[in-house]
């Protein structure tokens, strides 16, 4: 049992991240304080000089497992490209520990209004040979649009309204909103506004020149019906039933008109024809009786 415990401890040392590959949650790196602070931290994006984004002050406590001095690299998260970018270098850090203060940009431009959530904004890393000591710092922040960001959204609405009145030029301006938004995310709001303003002025020129034709779609042609076998092209559909064999057809001129009914009904003519032979027989019988009496 004792040998088994020793074996498990040895395995733990071999496969621990500090000794084989590194530690992605190294407890030697800690966040001391931030400016601004709060719960959540209120961040006014893109509200800094020279379009640098929001500059956040932070103080970290760093120590390494080594007696010799090491440099610890600090990275800031860039959500527009989903990557970590260099923000600062904390020099001469050893096992005794050291405080490190600096500013780093929070470049989350064109953010939604009054939203809050947790985000990894900062990361400290130390590379020693094949080992990596790293830790991400998670912040609970709220994002609020600045007045300059609101202007960009107003410009986007103005551009889209004007383009809707000039549909023949939609292909030419199809990338304007995407380009302006990409610049806004980087807090390059002046450049984003320039892109939108130039596009709006170009559409105005097209309107004044009468080049904003309305593109109308061609109506779909009605589908041609496929004639049935009884009504193929060049043939007329017969609606009258064929006459029985052996009977002659009566010419149209001899057919009675629908508005002039016949003076004698077929029933009356039939009764008179059937009574003629009977009367003749009675007349002959009466004559024979008269002659026999004579």
Coordinates of C-alpha atoms in Angstrom, one line a residue:
X1 CA 0.0 0.0 0.0
X2 CA 2.8 2.4 0.9
X3 CA 4.6 1.6 -2.4
X4 CA 1.3 2.4 -4.3
X5 CA 1.0 5.8 -2.6
X6 CA 4.6 6.7 -3.5
X7 CA 3.9 5.6 -7.1
X8 CA 0.8 7.8 -7.3
X9 CA 2.7 10.8 -5.9
X10 CA 5.5 10.3 -8.4
X11 CA 2.9 10.2 -11.2
X12 CA 1.4 13.4 -9.9
X13 CA 4.7 15.2 -10.0
X14 CA 5.5 13.9 -13.5
X15 CA 2.2 15.0 -15.1
X16 CA 1.6 18.2 -13.1
X17 CA 1.4 21.2 -15.4
X18 CA 4.2 23.0 -13.5
X19 CA 6.7 20.3 -14.3
X20 CA 5.4 19.0 -17.6
X21 CA 3.9 21.5 -20.0
X22 CA 2.9 24.4 -17.7
X23 CA -0.1 25.7 -15.7
X24 CA -2.9 27.6 -17.4
X25 CA -4.2 28.7 -14.0
X26 CA -1.0 29.5 -12.2
X27 CA -1.7 30.7 -8.6
X28 CA 1.5 32.8 -8.5
X29 CA -0.3 35.5 -10.6
X30 CA -3.1 37.5 -8.9
X31 CA -5.2 40.5 -9.6
X32 CA -4.9 43.2 -6.8
X33 CA -7.1 46.0 -8.0
X34 CA -8.5 47.9 -11.1
X35 CA -9.5 51.4 -11.9
X36 CA -12.3 51.8 -12.5
X37 CA -13.7 49.3 -10.1
X38 CA -17.1 48.1 -9.3
X39 CA -19.5 45.2 -9.7
X40 CA -19.8 45.3 -12.6
X41 CA -17.0 47.5 -13.8
X42 CA -18.5 50.2 -15.9
X43 CA -16.6 50.5 -19.2
X44 CA -17.3 53.4 -21.6
X45 CA -15.9 52.0 -24.8
X46 CA -14.1 54.2 -27.3
X47 CA -14.1 57.1 -24.9
X48 CA -10.3 57.9 -25.0
X49 CA -8.0 60.1 -27.0
X50 CA -6.6 59.1 -30.4
X51 CA -9.2 56.3 -30.8
X52 CA -7.3 53.9 -28.5
X53 CA -10.3 52.6 -26.8
X54 CA -10.9 52.5 -23.0
X55 CA -7.7 52.4 -21.0
X56 CA -8.1 50.4 -17.8
X57 CA -5.6 50.7 -15.0
X58 CA -4.7 47.4 -13.3
X59 CA -2.4 46.2 -10.5
X60 CA -1.1 42.6 -10.5
X61 CA 0.9 40.7 -7.9
X62 CA 3.3 38.3 -9.7
X63 CA 5.7 35.7 -8.4
X64 CA 7.5 32.9 -10.1
X65 CA 8.9 29.5 -8.9
X66 CA 12.4 30.6 -9.8
X67 CA 15.0 32.5 -7.7
X68 CA 16.3 34.3 -10.8
X69 CA 14.5 37.2 -12.3
X70 CA 12.0 36.5 -15.2
X71 CA 9.9 38.7 -17.4
X72 CA 6.1 38.1 -17.3
X73 CA 4.2 39.1 -20.5
X74 CA 0.8 40.6 -20.2
X75 CA -1.8 40.2 -23.0
X76 CA -5.1 42.0 -23.6
X77 CA -8.0 40.2 -25.3
X78 CA -9.2 41.6 -28.6
X79 CA -12.8 40.4 -29.3
X80 CA -13.0 41.7 -32.8
X81 CA -10.3 39.3 -33.9
X82 CA -10.6 36.8 -31.1
X83 CA -6.9 37.0 -30.2
X84 CA -4.6 38.0 -27.4
X85 CA -2.4 41.0 -28.2
X86 CA 0.7 42.2 -26.2
X87 CA -0.2 44.9 -23.7
X88 CA 2.7 45.2 -21.2
X89 CA 5.8 43.4 -19.9
X90 CA 6.4 43.1 -16.1
X91 CA 10.2 42.7 -15.7
X92 CA 12.4 41.3 -13.0
X93 CA 9.9 39.0 -11.4
X94 CA 11.2 36.2 -9.1
X95 CA 10.0 33.9 -6.3
X96 CA 9.8 36.8 -3.9
X97 CA 7.0 38.4 -5.8
X98 CA 6.5 41.8 -7.3
X99 CA 3.7 44.3 -7.9
X100 CA 3.1 45.4 -11.5
X101 CA 0.9 48.3 -12.5
X102 CA 0.0 49.4 -16.0
X103 CA -2.8 50.4 -18.3
X104 CA -4.3 48.2 -21.0
X105 CA -6.9 48.9 -23.7
X106 CA -10.4 47.4 -23.5
X107 CA -11.2 47.7 -27.2
X108 CA -14.9 46.6 -27.3
X109 CA -16.3 49.3 -29.5
X110 CA -19.8 49.4 -31.0
X111 CA -21.1 47.5 -27.9
X112 CA -24.7 46.9 -27.1
X113 CA -26.3 49.3 -24.7
X114 CA -26.5 48.5 -20.9
X115 CA -25.3 44.9 -21.2
X116 CA -23.2 43.2 -18.5
X117 CA -21.3 39.9 -18.3
X118 CA -18.1 38.2 -17.5
X119 CA -15.2 38.3 -19.8
X120 CA -11.5 37.4 -19.8
X121 CA -9.8 40.7 -20.6
X122 CA -6.3 40.1 -19.4
X123 CA -3.7 37.3 -19.4
X124 CA -0.3 36.9 -17.7
X125 CA 2.2 34.4 -19.1
X126 CA 5.7 33.2 -18.3
X127 CA 7.6 30.8 -20.6
X128 CA 10.4 28.8 -19.1
X129 CA 11.8 26.2 -21.5
X130 CA 9.0 23.9 -22.5
X131 CA 6.8 25.0 -19.6
X132 CA 4.2 27.7 -19.7
X133 CA 2.9 29.5 -16.6
X134 CA -0.3 31.4 -17.5
X135 CA -3.4 32.8 -15.9
X136 CA -6.4 34.7 -17.3
X137 CA -8.2 37.4 -15.3
X138 CA -11.9 37.5 -15.5
X139 CA -13.9 40.7 -15.1
X140 CA -17.5 41.4 -14.6
X141 CA -18.1 44.4 -16.8
X142 CA -20.9 46.4 -18.3
X143 CA -20.7 48.0 -21.7
X144 CA -22.4 51.3 -22.6
X145 CA -22.2 53.1 -25.9
X146 CA -20.6 56.4 -25.9
X147 CA -22.0 59.5 -27.6
X148 CA -19.4 59.0 -30.4
X149 CA -20.6 55.5 -31.0
X150 CA -24.2 56.6 -31.1
X151 CA -23.3 59.0 -33.9
X152 CA -21.9 56.1 -35.9
X153 CA -25.2 54.2 -35.5
X154 CA -27.2 57.3 -36.6
X155 CA -25.0 57.6 -39.7
X156 CA -25.6 53.9 -40.5
X157 CA -29.4 54.5 -40.3
X158 CA -29.1 57.6 -42.6
X159 CA -27.0 55.7 -45.1
X160 CA -29.4 52.7 -45.3
X161 CA -32.4 55.0 -45.7
X162 CA -30.7 56.9 -48.6
X163 CA -29.6 53.6 -50.3
X164 CA -33.1 52.2 -50.1
X165 CA -34.2 55.2 -52.3
X166 CA -31.4 54.4 -54.8
X167 CA -31.7 50.6 -55.3
X168 CA -29.8 50.6 -58.6
X169 CA -26.6 51.4 -56.6
X170 CA -26.9 48.7 -53.9
X171 CA -24.1 46.5 -55.3
X172 CA -21.7 49.5 -55.3
X173 CA -22.3 50.2 -51.6
X174 CA -22.9 46.7 -50.3
X175 CA -19.8 46.7 -48.0
X176 CA -20.1 50.2 -46.5
X177 CA -21.9 49.2 -43.3
X178 CA -19.6 46.2 -42.7
X179 CA -16.4 48.3 -43.2
X180 CA -17.7 51.1 -40.9
X181 CA -18.7 48.6 -38.2
X182 CA -15.3 46.9 -38.4
X183 CA -13.6 50.2 -37.8
X184 CA -16.0 51.0 -35.0
X185 CA -15.2 47.8 -33.2
X186 CA -11.6 48.8 -33.1
X187 CA -12.7 52.2 -31.7
X188 CA -11.5 53.9 -34.9
X189 CA -14.7 56.0 -34.8
X190 CA -13.4 58.9 -36.8
X191 CA -12.5 56.6 -39.7
X192 CA -15.8 54.8 -39.4
X193 CA -17.7 58.1 -39.6
X194 CA -15.6 59.2 -42.7
X195 CA -16.5 55.9 -44.5
X196 CA -20.3 56.5 -43.9
X197 CA -20.2 60.2 -44.7
X198 CA -18.4 59.7 -48.0
X199 CA -20.9 57.0 -49.0
X200 CA -23.9 59.2 -48.2
X201 CA -22.4 62.1 -50.2
X202 CA -21.9 59.8 -53.2
X203 CA -25.5 58.6 -53.1
X204 CA -26.7 62.3 -53.0
X205 CA -24.7 63.0 -56.1
X206 CA -26.4 60.0 -57.9
X207 CA -29.8 61.3 -56.8
X208 CA -29.1 64.8 -58.1
X209 CA -27.9 63.3 -61.4
X210 CA -31.0 61.2 -61.7
X211 CA -29.1 58.0 -61.7
X212 CA -31.1 56.2 -59.0
X213 CA -33.3 54.1 -61.2
X214 CA -35.8 51.9 -59.4
X215 CA -35.0 48.3 -60.2
X216 CA -38.2 46.4 -61.0
X217 CA -38.4 42.7 -61.2
X218 CA -39.7 41.2 -64.4
X219 CA -43.1 39.5 -63.8
X220 CA -43.1 35.8 -64.2
X221 CA -44.6 34.5 -67.4
X222 CA -47.7 32.4 -67.0
X223 CA -47.0 28.8 -67.5
X224 CA -48.4 27.4 -70.7
X225 CA -50.9 24.7 -70.2
X226 CA -50.2 21.3 -71.8
X227 CA -53.1 20.3 -74.0
X228 CA -54.7 17.0 -73.3
X229 CA -54.9 14.2 -75.8
X230 CA -58.6 15.1 -76.6
X231 CA -57.7 18.8 -77.4
X232 CA -54.4 18.7 -79.2
X233 CA -53.5 21.8 -81.2
X234 CA -55.3 21.9 -84.6
X235 CA -58.1 19.6 -83.4
X236 CA -61.5 20.6 -82.1
X237 CA -63.0 18.9 -79.1
X238 CA -66.1 17.0 -80.2
X239 CA -69.0 17.6 -77.8
X240 CA -71.8 15.8 -79.7
X241 CA -72.3 12.1 -79.3
X242 CA -72.0 10.1 -82.4
X243 CA -75.3 9.1 -84.1
X244 CA -76.3 5.4 -84.1
X245 CA -75.3 3.5 -87.2
X246 CA -78.1 3.1 -89.9
X247 CA -79.9 6.4 -89.1
X248 CA -79.6 9.3 -91.4
X249 CA -78.8 12.7 -90.0
X250 CA -81.4 15.4 -90.4
X251 CA -80.2 18.5 -92.0
X252 CA -80.0 21.6 -89.8
X253 CA -82.6 23.4 -92.0
X254 CA -85.3 20.8 -91.2
X255 CA -84.7 20.9 -87.4
X256 CA -87.5 22.7 -85.5
X257 CA -86.4 26.0 -84.0
X258 CA -86.3 26.1 -80.2
X259 CA -88.4 29.3 -80.2
X260 CA -91.1 27.8 -82.6
X261 CA -92.8 24.7 -81.2
X262 CA -94.3 22.1 -83.5
X263 CA -98.2 22.3 -84.2
X264 CA -98.7 18.6 -83.7
X265 CA -97.2 16.6 -80.9
X266 CA -95.7 13.2 -81.7
X267 CA -98.2 11.5 -79.4
X268 CA -101.3 12.6 -81.5
X269 CA -99.9 11.5 -84.8
X270 CA -99.2 8.0 -83.4
X271 CA -102.8 7.5 -82.2
X272 CA -104.4 8.4 -85.6
X273 CA -102.1 6.1 -87.5
X274 CA -102.9 3.2 -85.2
X275 CA -106.8 3.7 -85.6
X276 CA -107.0 3.6 -89.5
X277 CA -106.7 -0.2 -89.9
X278 CA -109.3 -0.9 -87.2
X279 CA -111.9 1.4 -88.8
X280 CA -111.5 -0.2 -92.2
X281 CA -112.1 -3.7 -90.7
X282 CA -115.3 -2.5 -89.1
X283 CA -116.5 -0.9 -92.3
X284 CA -116.0 -4.1 -94.3
X285 CA -117.8 -6.2 -91.7
X286 CA -120.8 -4.0 -91.7
X287 CA -121.0 -4.1 -95.5
X288 CA -120.9 -7.9 -95.5
X289 CA -123.7 -8.1 -93.0
X290 CA -125.8 -5.8 -95.1
X291 CA -125.3 -7.9 -98.3
X292 CA -126.3 -11.1 -96.5
X293 CA -129.6 -9.5 -95.4
X294 CA -130.3 -8.5 -98.9

